[in-house]
XYZ file of N, CA and C in Angstrom:
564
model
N 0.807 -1.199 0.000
C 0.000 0.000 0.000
C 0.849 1.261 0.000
N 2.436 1.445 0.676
C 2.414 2.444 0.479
C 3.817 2.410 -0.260
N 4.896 0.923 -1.053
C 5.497 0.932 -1.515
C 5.165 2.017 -3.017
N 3.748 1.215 -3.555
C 3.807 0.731 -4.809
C 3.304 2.724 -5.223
N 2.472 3.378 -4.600
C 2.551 4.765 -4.925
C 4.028 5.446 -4.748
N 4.735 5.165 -3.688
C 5.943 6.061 -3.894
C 6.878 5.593 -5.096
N 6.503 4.088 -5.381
C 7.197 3.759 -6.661
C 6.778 4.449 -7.532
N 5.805 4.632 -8.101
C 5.255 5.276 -9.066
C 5.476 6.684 -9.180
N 5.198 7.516 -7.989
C 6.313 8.223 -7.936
C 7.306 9.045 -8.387
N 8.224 7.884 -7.770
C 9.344 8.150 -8.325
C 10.041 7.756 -10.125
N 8.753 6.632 -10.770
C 8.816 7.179 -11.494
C 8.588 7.872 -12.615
N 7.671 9.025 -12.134
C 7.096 10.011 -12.304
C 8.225 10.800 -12.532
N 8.561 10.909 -11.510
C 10.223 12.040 -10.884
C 11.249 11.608 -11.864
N 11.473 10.660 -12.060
C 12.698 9.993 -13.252
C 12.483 9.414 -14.393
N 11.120 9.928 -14.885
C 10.798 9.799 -15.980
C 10.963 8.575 -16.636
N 10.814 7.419 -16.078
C 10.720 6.015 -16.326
C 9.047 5.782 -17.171
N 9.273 5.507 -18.142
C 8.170 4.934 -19.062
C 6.594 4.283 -18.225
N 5.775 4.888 -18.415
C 4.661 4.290 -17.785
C 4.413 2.403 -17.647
N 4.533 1.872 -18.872
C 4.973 0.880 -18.936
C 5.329 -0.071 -17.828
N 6.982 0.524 -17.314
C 7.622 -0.269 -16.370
C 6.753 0.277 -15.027
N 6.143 0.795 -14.805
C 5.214 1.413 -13.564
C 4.192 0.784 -13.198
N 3.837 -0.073 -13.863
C 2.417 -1.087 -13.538
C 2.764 -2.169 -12.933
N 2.175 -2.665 -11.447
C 2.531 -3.844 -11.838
C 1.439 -4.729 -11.371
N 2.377 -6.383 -11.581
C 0.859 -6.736 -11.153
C 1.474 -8.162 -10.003
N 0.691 -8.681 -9.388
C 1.590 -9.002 -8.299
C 0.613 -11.065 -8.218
N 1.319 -11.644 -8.256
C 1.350 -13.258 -7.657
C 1.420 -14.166 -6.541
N 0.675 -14.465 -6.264
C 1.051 -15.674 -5.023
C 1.471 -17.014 -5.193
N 2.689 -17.849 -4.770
C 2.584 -18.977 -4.878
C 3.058 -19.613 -3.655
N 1.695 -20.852 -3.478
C 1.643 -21.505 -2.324
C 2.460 -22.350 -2.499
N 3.820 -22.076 -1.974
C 5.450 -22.968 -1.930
C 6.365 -22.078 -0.635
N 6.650 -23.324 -0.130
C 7.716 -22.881 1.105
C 8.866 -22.183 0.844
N 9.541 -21.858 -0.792
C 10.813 -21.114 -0.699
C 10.594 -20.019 -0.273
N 11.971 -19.557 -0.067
C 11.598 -18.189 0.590
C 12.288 -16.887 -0.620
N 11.344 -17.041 -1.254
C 11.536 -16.375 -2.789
C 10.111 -14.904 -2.915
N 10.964 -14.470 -4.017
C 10.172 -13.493 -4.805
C 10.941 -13.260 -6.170
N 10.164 -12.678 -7.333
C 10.964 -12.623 -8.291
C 10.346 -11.826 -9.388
N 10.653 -10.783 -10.538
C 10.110 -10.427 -11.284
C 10.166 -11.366 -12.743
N 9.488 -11.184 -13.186
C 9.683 -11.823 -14.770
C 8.458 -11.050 -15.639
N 8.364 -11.591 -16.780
C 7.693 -11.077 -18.219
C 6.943 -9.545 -18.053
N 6.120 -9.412 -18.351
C 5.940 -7.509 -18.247
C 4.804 -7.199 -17.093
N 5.809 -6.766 -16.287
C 5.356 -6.135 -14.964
C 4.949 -6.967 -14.023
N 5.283 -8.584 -13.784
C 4.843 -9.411 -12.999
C 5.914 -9.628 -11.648
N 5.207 -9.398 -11.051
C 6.118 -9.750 -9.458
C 5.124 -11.116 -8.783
N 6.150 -11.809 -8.448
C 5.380 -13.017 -7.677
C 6.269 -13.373 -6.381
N 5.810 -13.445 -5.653
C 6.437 -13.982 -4.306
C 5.527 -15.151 -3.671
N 5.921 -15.614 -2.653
C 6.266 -16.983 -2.063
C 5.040 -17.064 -0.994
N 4.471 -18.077 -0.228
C 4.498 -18.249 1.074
C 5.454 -18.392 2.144
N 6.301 -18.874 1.773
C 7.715 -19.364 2.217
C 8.075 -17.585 2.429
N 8.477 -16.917 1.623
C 8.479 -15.807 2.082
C 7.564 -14.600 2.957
N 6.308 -14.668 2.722
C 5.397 -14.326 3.749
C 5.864 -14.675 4.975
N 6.064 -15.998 5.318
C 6.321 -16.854 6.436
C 7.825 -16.343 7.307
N 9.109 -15.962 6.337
C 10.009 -15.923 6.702
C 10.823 -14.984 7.372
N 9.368 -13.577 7.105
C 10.100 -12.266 7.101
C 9.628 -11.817 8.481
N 10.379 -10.922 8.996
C 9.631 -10.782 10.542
C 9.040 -9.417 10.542
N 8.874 -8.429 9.534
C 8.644 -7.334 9.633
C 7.777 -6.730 8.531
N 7.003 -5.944 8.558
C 6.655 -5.001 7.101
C 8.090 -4.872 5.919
N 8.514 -4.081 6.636
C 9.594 -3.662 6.544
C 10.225 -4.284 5.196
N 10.800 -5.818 5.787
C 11.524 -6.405 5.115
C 10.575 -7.071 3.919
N 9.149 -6.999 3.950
C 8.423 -7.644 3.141
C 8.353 -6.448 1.786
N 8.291 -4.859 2.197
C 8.356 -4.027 1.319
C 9.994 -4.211 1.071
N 10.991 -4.558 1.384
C 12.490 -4.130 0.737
C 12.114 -5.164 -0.825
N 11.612 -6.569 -0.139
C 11.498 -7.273 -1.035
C 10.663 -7.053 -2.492
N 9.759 -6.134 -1.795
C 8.952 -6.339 -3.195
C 9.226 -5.428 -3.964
N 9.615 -4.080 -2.995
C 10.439 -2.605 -4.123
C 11.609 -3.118 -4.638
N 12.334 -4.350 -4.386
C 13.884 -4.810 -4.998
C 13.021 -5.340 -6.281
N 11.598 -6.011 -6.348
C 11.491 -6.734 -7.633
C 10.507 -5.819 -8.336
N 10.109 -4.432 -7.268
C 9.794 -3.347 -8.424
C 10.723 -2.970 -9.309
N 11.622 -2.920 -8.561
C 13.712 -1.661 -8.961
C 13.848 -2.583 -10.655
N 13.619 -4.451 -10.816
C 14.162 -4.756 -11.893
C 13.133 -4.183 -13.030
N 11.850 -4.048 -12.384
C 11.004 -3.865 -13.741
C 11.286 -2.250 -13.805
N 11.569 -1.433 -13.054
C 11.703 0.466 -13.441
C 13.611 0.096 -14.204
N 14.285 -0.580 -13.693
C 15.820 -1.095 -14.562
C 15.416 -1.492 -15.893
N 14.343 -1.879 -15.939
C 14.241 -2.621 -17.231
C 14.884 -4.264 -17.314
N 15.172 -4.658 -16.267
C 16.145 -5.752 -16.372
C 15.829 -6.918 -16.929
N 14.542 -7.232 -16.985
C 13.882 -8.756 -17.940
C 14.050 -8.419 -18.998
N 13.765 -7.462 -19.276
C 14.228 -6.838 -21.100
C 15.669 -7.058 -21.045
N 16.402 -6.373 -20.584
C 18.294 -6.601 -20.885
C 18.345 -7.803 -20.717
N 18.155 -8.668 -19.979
C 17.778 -10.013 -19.260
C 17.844 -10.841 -21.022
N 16.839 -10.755 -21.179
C 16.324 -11.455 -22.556
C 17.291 -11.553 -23.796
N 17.512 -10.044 -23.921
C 18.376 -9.672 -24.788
C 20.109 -10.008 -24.467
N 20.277 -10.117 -23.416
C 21.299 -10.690 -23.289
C 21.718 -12.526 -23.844
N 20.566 -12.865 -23.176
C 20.269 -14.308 -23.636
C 20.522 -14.587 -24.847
N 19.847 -13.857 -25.726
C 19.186 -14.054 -27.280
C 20.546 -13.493 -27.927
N 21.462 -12.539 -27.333
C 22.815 -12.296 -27.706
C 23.795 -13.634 -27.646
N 23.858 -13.922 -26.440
C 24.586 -14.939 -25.950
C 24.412 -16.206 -26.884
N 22.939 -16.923 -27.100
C 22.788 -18.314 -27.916
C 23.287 -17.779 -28.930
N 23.182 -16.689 -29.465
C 23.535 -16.120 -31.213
C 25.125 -16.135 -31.495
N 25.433 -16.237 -30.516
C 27.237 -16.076 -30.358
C 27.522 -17.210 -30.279
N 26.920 -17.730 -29.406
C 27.197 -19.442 -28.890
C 27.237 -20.250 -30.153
N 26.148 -20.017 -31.096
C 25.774 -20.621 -32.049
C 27.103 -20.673 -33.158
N 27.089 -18.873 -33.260
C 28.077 -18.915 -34.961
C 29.689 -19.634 -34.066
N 30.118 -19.830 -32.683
C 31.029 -20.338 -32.225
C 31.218 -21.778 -32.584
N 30.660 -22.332 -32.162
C 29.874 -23.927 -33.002
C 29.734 -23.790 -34.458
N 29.742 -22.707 -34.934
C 29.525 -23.194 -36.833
C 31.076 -22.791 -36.988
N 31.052 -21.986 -36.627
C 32.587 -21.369 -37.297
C 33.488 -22.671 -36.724
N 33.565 -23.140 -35.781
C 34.482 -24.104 -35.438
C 33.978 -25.595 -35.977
N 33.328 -25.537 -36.752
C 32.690 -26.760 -37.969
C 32.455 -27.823 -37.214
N 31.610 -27.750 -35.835
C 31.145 -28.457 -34.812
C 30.173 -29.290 -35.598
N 29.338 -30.447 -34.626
C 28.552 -31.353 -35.068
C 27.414 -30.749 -34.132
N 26.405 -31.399 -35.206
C 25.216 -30.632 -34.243
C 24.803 -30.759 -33.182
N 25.514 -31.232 -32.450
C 25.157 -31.336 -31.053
C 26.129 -30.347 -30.075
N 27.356 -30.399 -30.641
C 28.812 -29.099 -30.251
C 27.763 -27.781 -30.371
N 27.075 -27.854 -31.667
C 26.904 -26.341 -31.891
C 25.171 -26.366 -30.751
N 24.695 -27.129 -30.404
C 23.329 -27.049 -29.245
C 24.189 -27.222 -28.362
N 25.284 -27.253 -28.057
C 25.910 -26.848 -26.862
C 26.742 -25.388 -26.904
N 27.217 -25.410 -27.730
C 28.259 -23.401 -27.708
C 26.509 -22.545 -27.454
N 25.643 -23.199 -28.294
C 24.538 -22.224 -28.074
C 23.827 -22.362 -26.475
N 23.390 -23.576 -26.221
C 22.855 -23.113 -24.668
C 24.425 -22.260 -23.747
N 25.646 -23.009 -24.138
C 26.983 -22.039 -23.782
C 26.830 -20.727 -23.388
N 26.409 -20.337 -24.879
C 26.307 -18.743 -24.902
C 24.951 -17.992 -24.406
N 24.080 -18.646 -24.209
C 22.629 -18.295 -23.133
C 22.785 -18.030 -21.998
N 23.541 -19.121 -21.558
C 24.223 -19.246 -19.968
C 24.715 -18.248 -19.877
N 26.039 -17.405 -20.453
C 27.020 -16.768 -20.494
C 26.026 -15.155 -20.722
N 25.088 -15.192 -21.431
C 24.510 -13.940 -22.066
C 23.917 -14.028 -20.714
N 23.110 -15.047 -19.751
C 22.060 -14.538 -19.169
C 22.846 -14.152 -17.612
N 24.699 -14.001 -17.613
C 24.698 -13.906 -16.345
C 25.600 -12.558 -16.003
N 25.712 -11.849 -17.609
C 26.080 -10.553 -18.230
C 25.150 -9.187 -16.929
N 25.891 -8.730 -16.721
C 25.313 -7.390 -15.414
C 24.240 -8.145 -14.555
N 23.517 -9.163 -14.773
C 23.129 -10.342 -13.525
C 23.192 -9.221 -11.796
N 24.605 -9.253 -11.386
C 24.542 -8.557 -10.307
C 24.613 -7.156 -10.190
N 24.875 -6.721 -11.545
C 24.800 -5.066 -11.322
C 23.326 -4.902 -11.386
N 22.447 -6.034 -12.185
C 21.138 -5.219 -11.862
C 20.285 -5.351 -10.430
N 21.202 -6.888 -9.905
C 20.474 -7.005 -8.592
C 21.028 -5.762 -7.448
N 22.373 -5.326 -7.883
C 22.675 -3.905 -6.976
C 21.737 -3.069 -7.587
N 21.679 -2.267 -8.543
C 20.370 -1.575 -8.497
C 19.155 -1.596 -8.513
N 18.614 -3.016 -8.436
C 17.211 -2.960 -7.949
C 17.560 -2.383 -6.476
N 18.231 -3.118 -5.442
C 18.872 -3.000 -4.124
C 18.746 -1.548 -4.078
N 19.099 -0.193 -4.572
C 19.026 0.821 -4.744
C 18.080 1.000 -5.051
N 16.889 0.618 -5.889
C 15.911 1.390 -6.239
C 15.025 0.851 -5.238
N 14.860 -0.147 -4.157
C 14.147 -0.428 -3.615
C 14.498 0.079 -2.203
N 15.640 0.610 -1.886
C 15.905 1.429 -0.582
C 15.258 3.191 -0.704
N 15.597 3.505 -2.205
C 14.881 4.936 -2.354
C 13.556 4.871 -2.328
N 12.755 3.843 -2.517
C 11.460 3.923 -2.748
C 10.998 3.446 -1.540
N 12.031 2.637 -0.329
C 11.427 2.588 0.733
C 11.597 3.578 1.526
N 12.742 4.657 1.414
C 12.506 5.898 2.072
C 11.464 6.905 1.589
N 11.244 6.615 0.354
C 10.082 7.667 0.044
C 9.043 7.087 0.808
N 9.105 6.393 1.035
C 7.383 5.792 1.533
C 7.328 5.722 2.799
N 8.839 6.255 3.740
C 8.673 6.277 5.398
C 8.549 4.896 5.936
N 9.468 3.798 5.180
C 10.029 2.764 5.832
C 11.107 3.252 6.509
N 11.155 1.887 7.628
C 12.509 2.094 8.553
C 13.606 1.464 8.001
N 14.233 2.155 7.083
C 15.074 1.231 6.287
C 16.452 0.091 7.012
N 16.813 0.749 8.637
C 17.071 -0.006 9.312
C 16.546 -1.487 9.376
N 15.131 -1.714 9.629
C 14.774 -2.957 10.163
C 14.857 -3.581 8.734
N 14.429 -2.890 7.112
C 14.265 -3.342 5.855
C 15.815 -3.809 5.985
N 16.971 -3.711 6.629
C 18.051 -4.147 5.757
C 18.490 -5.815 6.823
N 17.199 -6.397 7.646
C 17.430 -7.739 8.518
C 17.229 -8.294 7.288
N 16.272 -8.248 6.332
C 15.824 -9.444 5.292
C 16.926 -9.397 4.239
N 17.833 -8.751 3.955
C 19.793 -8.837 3.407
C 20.350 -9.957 4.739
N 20.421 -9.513 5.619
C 21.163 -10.345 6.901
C 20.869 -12.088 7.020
N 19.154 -11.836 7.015
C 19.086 -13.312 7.092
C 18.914 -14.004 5.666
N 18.933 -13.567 4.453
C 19.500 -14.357 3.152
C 20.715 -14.459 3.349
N 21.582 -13.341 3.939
C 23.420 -13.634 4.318
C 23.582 -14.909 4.835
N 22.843 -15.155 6.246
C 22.934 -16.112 7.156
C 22.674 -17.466 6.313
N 21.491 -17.631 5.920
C 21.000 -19.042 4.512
C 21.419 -19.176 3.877
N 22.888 -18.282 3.340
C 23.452 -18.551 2.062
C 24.981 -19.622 2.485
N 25.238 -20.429 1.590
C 26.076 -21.141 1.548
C 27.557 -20.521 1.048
N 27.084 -19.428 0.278
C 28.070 -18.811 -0.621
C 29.405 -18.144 -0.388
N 30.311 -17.788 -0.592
C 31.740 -17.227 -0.339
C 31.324 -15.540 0.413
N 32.229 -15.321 0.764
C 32.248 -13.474 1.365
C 32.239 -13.025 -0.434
N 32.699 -13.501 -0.820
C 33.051 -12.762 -2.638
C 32.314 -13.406 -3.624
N 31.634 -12.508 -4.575
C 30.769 -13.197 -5.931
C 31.728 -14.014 -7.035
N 31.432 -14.926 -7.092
C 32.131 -15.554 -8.112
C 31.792 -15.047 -9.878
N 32.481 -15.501 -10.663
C 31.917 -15.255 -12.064
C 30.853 -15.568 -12.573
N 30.074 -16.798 -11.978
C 28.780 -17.401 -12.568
C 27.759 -17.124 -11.194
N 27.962 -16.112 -10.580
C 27.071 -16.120 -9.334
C 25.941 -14.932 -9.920
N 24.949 -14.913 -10.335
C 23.979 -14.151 -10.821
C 23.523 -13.245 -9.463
N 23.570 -13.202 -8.173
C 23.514 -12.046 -7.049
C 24.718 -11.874 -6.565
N 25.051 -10.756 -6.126
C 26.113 -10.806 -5.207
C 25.749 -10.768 -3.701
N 26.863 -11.800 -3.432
C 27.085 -12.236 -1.557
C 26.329 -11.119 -0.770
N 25.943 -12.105 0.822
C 25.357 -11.236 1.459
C 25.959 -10.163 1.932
N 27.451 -10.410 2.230
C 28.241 -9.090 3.023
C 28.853 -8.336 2.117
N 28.315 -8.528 0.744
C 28.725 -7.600 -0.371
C 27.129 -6.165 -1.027
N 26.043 -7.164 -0.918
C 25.036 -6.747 -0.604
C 24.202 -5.832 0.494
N 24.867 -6.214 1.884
C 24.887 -5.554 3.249
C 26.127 -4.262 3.157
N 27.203 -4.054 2.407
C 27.890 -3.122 2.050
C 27.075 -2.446 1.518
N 26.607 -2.613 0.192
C 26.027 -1.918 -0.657
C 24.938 -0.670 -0.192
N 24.326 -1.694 1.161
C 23.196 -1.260 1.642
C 23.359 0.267 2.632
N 24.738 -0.347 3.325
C 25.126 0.638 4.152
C 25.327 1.689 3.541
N 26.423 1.720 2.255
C 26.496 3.248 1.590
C 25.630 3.808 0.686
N 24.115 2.685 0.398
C 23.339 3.615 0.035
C 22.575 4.417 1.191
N 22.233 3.959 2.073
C 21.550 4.346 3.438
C 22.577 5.820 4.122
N 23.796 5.604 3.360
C 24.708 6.462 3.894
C 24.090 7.908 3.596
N 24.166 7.598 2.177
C 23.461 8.869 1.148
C 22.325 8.945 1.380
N 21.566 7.963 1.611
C 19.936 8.827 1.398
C 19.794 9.537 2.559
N 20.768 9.324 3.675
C 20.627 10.034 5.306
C 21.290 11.546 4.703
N 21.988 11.333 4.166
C 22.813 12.870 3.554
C 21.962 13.767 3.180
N 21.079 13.157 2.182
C 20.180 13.892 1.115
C 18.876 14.149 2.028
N 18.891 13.696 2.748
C 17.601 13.946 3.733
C 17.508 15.040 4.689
């Protein structure tokens, strides 16, 4: 209720295409503790996540992070990255006078490879667009930054993002958070 107007909003204020401003929102009755954007303007989240979060708070970081990819545009770059990647993958496999099965492999190759292209730069700026839009809206962006902490805690993953890691780490993410929170306290 009071994410999805300051999203809009803002982008109003930054002149983001009406388009990416709509959205429309999903339930699925499954224990992960997920949310996620995909195809045009769809956000869907979890029970598992309902369940997991202990606050408003952290339930709006979540859903303004999977507003931030659709105002990024990121399923679009997303796509197009992909559709770059198999196309590369592909003439890699012809040009190297592969058998058709070499070349259905350079091509899912290059899908893989296309789809994991700015991967975490867009999950840092959703991360950003969903901390500005929770200060516009008079979240406590304090308590919004426990639901970063406890994906930190569940994650199996290194202190450092690897090359094929499509998010970056929690204590790389919990950085991120701090020096945006740094600035929006500045600007305030």
């Amino acid at each position: 209720e009071r994410v999805m107007p300051a999203a809009v909003e803002w982008c109003k204020e930054n002149n983001i295409p009406k388009v990416r401003c709509k959205w429309k929102f999903n339930y699925i009755d499954d224990d992960m503790f997920n949310a996620f954007a995909s195809g045009r303007n769809q956000i869907t989240y979890t029970r598992g996540l309902m369940n997991g979060v202990a606050s408003a708070e952290e339930v709006a970081f979540v859903i303004a992070h999977e507003i931030g990819h659709h105002i990024g545009n990121h399923i679009a770059n997303a796509q197009r990255n992909i559709l770059f990647g198999s196309l590369a993958g592909r003439l890699l496999g012809t040009v190297i006078e592969g058998s058709d099965e070499l070349i259905s492999q350079t091509t899912d190759l290059g899908a893989r490879f296309g789809s994991l292209l700015y991967s975490r730069d867009q999950e840092k700026e959703a991360d950003y667009f969903s901390l500005v839009i929770l200060n516009n809206s008079g979240y406590d962006l304090i308590k919004s930054r426990d639901v970063i902490i406890r994906m930190a805690q569940q994650s199996t993953r290194n202190d450092r993002s690897g090359f094929f890691d499509t998010h970056p780490t929690g204590p790389e993410r919990l950085a991120r958070f701090n020096q945006t929170y740094s600035e929006l306290l500045k600007n305030n």
